[in-house]
Short mmCIF file of C-alpha atoms and ligand atoms in Angstrom, two decimals:
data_model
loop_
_atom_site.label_atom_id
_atom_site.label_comp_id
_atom_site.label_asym_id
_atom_site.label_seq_id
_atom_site.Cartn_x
_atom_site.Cartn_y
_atom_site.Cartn_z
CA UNK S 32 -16.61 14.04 5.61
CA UNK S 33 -16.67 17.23 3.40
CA UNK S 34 -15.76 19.37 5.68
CA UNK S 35 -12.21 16.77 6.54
CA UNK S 36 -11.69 16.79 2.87
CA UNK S 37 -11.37 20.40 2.93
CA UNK S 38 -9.06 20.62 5.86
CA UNK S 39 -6.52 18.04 4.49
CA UNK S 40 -6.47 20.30 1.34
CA UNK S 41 -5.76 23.11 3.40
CA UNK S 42 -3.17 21.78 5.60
CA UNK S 43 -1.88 21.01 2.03
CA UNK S 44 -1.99 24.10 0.73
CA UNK S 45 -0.31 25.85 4.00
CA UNK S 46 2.45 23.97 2.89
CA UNK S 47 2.63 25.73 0.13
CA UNK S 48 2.37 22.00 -1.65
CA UNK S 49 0.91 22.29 -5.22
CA UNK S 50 -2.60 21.43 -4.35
CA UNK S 51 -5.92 22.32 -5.82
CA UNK S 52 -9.46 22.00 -4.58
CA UNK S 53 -12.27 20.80 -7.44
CA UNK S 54 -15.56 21.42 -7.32
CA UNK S 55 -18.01 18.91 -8.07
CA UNK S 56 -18.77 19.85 -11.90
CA UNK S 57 -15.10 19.76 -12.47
CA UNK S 58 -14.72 16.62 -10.68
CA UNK S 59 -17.55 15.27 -12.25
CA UNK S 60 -15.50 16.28 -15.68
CA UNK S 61 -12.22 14.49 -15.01
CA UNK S 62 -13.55 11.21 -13.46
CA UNK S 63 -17.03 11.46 -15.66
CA UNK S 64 -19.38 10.77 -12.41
CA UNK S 65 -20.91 12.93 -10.79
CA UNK S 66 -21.34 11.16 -7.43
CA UNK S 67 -18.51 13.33 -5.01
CA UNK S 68 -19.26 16.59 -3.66
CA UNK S 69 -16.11 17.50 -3.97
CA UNK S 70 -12.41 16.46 -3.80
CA UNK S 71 -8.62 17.94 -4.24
CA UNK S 72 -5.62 17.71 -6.41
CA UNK S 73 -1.99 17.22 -5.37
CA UNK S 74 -0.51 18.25 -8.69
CA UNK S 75 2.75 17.07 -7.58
CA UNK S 76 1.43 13.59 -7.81
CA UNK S 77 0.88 10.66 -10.20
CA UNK S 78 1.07 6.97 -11.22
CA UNK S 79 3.97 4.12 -11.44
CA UNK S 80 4.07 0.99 -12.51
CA UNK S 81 4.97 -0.93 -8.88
CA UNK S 82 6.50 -4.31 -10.64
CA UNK S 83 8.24 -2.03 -13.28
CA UNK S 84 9.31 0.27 -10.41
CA UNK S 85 10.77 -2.74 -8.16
CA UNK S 86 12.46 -4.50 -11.10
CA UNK S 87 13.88 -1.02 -11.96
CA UNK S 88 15.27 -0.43 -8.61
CA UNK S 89 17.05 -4.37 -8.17
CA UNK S 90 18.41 -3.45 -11.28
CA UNK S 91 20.12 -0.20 -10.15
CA UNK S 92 21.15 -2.23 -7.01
CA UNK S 93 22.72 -4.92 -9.14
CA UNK S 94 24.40 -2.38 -11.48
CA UNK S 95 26.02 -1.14 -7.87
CA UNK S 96 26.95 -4.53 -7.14
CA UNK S 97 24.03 -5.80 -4.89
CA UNK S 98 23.38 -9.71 -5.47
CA UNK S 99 19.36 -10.66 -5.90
CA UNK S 100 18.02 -14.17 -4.58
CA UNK S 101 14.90 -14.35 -5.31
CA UNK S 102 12.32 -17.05 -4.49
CA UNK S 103 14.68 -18.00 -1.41
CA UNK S 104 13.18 -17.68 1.90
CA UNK S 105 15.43 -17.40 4.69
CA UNK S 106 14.60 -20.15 7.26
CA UNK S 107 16.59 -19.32 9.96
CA UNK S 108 18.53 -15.65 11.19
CA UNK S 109 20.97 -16.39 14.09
CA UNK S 110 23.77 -13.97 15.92
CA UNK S 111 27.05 -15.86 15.71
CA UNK S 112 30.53 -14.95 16.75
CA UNK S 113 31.05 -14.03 12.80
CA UNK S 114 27.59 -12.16 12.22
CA UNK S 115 24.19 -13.08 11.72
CA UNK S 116 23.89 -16.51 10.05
CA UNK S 117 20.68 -16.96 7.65
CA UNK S 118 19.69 -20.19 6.39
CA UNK S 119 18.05 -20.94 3.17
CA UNK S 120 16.50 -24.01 1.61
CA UNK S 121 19.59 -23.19 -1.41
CA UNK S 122 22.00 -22.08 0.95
CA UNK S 123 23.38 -20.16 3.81
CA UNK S 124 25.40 -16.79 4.44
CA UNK S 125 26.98 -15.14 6.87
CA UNK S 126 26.03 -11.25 7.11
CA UNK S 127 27.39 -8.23 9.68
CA UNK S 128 24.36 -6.23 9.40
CA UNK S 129 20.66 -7.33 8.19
CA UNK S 130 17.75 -5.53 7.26
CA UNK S 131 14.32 -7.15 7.54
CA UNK S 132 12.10 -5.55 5.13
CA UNK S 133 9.04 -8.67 4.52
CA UNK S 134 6.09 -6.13 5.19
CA UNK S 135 2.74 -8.03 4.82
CA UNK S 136 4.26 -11.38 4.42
CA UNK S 137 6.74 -11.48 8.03
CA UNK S 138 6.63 -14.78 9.31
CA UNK S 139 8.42 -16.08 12.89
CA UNK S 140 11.53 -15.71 11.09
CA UNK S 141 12.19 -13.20 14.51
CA UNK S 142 10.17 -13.84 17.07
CA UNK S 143 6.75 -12.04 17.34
CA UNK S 144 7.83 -9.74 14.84
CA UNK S 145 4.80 -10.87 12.82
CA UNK S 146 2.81 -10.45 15.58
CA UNK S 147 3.64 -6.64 15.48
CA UNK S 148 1.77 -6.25 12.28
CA UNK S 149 -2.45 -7.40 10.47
CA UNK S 150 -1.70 -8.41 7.26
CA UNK S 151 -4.59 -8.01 4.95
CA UNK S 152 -5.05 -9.21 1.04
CA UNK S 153 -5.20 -6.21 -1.14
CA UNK S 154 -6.74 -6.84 -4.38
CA UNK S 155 -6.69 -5.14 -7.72
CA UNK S 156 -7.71 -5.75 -11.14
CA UNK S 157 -7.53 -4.08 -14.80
CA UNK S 158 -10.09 -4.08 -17.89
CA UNK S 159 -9.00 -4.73 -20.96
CA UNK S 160 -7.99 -1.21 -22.82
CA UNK S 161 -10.96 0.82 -23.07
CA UNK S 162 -12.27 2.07 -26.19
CA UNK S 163 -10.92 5.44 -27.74
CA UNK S 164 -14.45 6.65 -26.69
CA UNK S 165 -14.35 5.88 -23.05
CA UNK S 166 -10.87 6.64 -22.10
CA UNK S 167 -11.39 10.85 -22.54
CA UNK S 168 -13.89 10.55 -19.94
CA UNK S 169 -12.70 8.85 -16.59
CA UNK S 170 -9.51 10.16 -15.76
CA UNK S 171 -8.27 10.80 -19.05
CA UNK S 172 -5.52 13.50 -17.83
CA UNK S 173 -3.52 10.90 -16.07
CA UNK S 174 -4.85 11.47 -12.53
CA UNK S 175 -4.74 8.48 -9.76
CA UNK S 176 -7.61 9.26 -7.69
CA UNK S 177 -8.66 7.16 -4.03
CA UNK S 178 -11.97 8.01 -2.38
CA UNK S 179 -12.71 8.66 1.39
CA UNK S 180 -14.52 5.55 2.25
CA UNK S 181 -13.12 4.09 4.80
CA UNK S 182 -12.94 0.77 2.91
CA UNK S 183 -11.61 2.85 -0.09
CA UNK S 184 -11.81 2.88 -3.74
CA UNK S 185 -9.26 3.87 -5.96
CA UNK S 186 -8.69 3.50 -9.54
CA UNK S 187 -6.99 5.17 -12.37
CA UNK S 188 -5.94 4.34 -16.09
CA UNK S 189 -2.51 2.70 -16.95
CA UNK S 190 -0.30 3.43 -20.28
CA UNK S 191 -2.58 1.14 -22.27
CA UNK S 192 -5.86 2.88 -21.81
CA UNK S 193 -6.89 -0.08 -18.96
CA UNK S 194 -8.81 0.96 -15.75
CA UNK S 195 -7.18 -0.88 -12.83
CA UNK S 196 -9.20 -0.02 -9.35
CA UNK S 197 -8.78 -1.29 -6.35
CA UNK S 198 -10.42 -1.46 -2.94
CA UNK S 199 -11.92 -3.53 -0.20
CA UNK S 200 -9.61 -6.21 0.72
CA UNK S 201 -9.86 -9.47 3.33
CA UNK S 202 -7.93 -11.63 5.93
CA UNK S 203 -7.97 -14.35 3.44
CA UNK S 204 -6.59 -14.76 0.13
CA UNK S 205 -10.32 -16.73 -0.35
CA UNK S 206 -11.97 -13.33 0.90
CA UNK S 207 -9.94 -11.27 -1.57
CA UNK S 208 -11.30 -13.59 -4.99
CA UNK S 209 -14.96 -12.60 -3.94
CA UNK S 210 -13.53 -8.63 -3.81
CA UNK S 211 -12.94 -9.31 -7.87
CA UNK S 212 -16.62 -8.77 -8.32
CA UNK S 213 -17.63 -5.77 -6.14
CA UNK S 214 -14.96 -4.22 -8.26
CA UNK S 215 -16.54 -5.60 -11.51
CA UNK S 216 -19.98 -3.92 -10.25
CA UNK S 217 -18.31 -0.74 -9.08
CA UNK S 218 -16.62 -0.43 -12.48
CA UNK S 219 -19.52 -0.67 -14.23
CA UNK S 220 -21.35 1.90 -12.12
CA UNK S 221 -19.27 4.17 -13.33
CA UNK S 222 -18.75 3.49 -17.08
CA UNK S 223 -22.01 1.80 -17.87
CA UNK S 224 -21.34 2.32 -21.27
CA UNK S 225 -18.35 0.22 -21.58
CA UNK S 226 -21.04 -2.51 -21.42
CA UNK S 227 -19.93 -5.87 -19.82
CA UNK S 228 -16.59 -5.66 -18.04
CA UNK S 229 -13.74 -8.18 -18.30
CA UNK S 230 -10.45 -8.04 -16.42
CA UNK S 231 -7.57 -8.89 -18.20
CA UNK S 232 -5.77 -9.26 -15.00
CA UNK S 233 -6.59 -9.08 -11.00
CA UNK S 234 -4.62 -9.94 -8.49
CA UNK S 235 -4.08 -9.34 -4.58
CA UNK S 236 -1.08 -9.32 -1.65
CA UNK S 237 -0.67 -9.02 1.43
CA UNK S 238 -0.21 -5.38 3.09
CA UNK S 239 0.51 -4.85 6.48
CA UNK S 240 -1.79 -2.94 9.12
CA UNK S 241 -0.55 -1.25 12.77
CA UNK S 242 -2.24 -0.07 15.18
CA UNK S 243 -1.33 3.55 14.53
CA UNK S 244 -1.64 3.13 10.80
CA UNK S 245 2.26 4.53 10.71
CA UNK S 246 4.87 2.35 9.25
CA UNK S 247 7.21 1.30 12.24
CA UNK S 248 11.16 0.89 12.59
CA UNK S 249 12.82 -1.28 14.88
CA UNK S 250 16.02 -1.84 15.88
CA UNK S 251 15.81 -5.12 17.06
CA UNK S 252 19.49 -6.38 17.75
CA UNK S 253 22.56 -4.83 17.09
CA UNK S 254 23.10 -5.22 13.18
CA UNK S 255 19.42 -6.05 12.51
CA UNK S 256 17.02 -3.79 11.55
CA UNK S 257 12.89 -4.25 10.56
CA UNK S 258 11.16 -1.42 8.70
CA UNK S 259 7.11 -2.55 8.15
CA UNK S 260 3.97 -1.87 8.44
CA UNK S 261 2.80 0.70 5.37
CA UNK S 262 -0.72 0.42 5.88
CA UNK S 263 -1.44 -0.20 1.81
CA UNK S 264 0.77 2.31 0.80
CA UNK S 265 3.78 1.36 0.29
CA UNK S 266 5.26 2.11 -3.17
CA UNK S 267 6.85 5.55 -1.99
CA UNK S 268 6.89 4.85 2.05
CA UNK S 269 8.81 1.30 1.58
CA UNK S 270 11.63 3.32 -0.84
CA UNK S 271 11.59 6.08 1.58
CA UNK S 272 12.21 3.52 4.51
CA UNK S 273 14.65 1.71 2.43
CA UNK S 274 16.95 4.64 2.27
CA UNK S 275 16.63 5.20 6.27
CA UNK S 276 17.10 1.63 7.29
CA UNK S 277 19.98 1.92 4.31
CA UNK S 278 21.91 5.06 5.81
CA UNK S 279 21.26 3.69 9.31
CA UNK S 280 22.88 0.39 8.62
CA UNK S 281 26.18 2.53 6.89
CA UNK S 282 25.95 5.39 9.34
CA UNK S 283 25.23 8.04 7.40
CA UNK S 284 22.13 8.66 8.78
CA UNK S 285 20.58 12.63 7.33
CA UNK S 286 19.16 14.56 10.20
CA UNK S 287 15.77 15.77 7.90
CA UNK S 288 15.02 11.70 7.28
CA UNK S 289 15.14 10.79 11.38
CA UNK S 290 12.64 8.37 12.12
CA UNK S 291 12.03 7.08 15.74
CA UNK S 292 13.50 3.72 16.46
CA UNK S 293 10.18 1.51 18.31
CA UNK S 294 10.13 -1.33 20.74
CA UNK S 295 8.01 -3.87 18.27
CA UNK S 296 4.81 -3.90 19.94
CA UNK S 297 3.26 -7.58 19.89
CA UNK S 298 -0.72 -7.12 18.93
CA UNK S 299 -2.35 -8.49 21.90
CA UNK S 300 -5.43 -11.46 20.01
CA UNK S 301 -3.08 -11.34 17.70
CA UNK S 302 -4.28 -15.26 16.85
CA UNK S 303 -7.68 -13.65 16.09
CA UNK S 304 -6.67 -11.35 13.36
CA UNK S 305 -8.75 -12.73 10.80
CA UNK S 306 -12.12 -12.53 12.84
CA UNK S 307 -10.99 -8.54 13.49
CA UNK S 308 -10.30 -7.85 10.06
CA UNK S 309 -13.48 -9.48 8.88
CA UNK S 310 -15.35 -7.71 11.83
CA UNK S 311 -13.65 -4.63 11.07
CA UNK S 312 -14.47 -4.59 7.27
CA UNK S 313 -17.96 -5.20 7.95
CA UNK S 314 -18.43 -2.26 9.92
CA UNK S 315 -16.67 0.16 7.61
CA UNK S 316 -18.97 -0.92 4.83
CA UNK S 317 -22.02 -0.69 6.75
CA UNK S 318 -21.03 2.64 7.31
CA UNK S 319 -19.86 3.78 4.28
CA UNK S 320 -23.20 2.73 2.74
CA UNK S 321 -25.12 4.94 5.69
CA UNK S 322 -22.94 8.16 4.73
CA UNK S 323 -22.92 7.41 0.65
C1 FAD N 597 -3.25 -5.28 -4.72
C2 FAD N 597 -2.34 -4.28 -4.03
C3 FAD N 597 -2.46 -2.93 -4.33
C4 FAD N 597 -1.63 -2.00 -3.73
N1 FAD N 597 -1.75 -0.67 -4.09
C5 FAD N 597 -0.89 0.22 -3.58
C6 FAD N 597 -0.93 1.59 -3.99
O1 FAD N 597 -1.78 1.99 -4.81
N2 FAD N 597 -0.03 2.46 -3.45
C7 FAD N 597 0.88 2.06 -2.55
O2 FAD N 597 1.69 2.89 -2.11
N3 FAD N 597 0.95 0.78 -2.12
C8 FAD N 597 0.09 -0.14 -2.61
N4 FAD N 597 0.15 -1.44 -2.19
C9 FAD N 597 1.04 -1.78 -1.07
C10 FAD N 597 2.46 -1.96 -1.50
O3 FAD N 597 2.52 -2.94 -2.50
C11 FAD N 597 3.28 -2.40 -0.28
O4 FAD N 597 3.11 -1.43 0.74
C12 FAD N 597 4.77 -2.50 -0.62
O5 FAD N 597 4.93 -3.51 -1.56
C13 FAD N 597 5.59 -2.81 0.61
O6 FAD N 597 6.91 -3.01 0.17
P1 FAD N 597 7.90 -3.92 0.98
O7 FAD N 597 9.14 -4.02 0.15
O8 FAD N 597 8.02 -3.41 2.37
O9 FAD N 597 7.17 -5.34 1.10
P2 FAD N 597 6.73 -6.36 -0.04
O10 FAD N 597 6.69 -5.69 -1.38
O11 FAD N 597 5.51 -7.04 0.46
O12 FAD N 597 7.94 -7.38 -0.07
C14 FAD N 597 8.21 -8.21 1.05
C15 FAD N 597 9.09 -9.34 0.53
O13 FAD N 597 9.63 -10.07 1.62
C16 FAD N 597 9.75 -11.41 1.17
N5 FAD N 597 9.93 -12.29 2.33
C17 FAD N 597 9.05 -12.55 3.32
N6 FAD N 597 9.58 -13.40 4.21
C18 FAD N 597 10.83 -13.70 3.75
C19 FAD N 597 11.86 -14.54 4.21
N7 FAD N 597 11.75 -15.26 5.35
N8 FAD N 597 13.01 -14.61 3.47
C20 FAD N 597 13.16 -13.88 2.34
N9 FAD N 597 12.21 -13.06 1.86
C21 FAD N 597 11.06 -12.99 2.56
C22 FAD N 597 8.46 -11.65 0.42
O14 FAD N 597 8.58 -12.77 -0.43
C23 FAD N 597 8.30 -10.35 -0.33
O15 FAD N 597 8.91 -10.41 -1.62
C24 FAD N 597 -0.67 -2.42 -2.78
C25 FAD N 597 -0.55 -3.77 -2.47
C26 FAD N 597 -1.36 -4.70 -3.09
C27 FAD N 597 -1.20 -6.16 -2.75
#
């Protein structure tokens, strides 16, 4: 496991990205635990806000004349002789081009499409602000740091001096509730001295899993486009794919952003997701508790 650590940070470093690799006693330092033998840095890096960051991003697409619906699922997407027709309980348009960008929560909107994709409930949560104390000591410099289980943790301090972590995850939005208290433990593994610890908030989602852990594009009719499938890590990949789906759609596609264009791929069991995922889970965490 050490030994992959150290070849992703030197793959890193070979492209000459600004990485660093930390030694347990410094780690140790920054995140105040001394339980990894060792990790790395990509100082390029660092933290956002995600609601704050997709509120800030409909708003530049509003000030550029985009229109926002929210909390209006479209029912029904058919080709006419004008376009593509989408119904909504509120209302219906007529579109020439249309981007399908639902991630973890694609339904049979187009068929099988879901079917291309596991979602999974993510969960998160976030103390209340730690004391003055406390904060200097786990990640005080601002770093976001994820772990190399293979069910992973990862956890980092927000503007307000709160630890949010995440990790683990389920098929079921029941599944992801009971995930609220391995957190609670794991949080107070590490910071015993914060004594008992509340969440002021937790919360999960659904992400969605492939096959080949890649997010996938698909053209899949002429004027309609599907970019999915970030594997949990989204926040950059789903921007990144926006502007690629974007430029595709207006034809201004920029030859260093190419991205292969995939037949969707319908998961074969794809009815037994939930009993995979479970399965799946259980196996990871079995062995992340052999290796430590
Ligand atoms: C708890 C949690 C923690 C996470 N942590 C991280 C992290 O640390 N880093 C990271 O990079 N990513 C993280 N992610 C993943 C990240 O949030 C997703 O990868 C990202 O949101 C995907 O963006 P998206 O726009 O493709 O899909 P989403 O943000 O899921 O948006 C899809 C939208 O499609 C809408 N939709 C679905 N069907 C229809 C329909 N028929 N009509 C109209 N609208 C429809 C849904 O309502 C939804 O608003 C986390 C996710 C969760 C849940």
């Amino acid at each position: 496991m050490l030994g992959d650590l150290r070849k992703r940070h030197q793959d890193w470093a070979q492209r000459r990205a600004n990485v660093a690799w930390l030694e347990p006693d410094e780690l140790a330092q920054r995140m105040g635990d001394g339980r990894y033998l060792g990790g790395w840095i990509d100082k390029r890096g660092g933290g956002v806000q995600p609601l704050s960051y997709a509120r800030g991003l409909a708003r530049a697409a509003m000030g550029l004349g985009a229109r926002v619906h929210g909390s209006t699922p479209v029912r029904s997407l058919n080709q006419t002789a004008n376009g593509w027709r989408l119904e909504t309980a509120n209302g219906a348009l007529t579109a020439g081009k249309v981007i399908l960008a639902t991630n973890g929560y694609t339904d049979g909107l187009w068929p099988k499409l879901e079917h291309t994709v596991v979602p999974v409930f993510s969960v998160q949560v976030a103390t209340a602000p730690l004391g003055e104390n406390i904060r200097g000591k786990i990640l005080g410099g601002g770093e976001v740091l994820s772990d190399t289980h293979r069910v992973l943790w990862y956890f980092r301090q927000d503007g307000h001096g709160r630890l949010l972590m995440g990790g683990g995850g389920s098929a079921y939005e029941s599944g992801a509730v009971k995930v609220y208290e391995g957190l609670r433990q794991r949080i107070h593994s590490l910071l015993p001295e914060a004594g008992e610890i509340d969440f002021e908030y937790a919360w999960n989602g659904k992400v969605a899993i492939t096959p080949d852990h890649y997010p996938h594009l698909h053209e899949l009719a002429p004027g309609l486009l599907a970019g999915l499938g970030f594997n949990g890590r989204g926040v950059a990949m789903a921007t990144m794919m926006g502007k690629i789906l974007a430029d595709r759609m207006l034809e201004t596609a920029q030859p260093e952003f190419e991205f292969p264009n995939m037949t969707p791929r319908p998961l074969p069991l794809h009815f037994m997701r939930g009993a995979a995922v479970t399965a799946t889970r259980a196996y990871y965490r079995f062995r992340d508790a052999l290796e430590g």
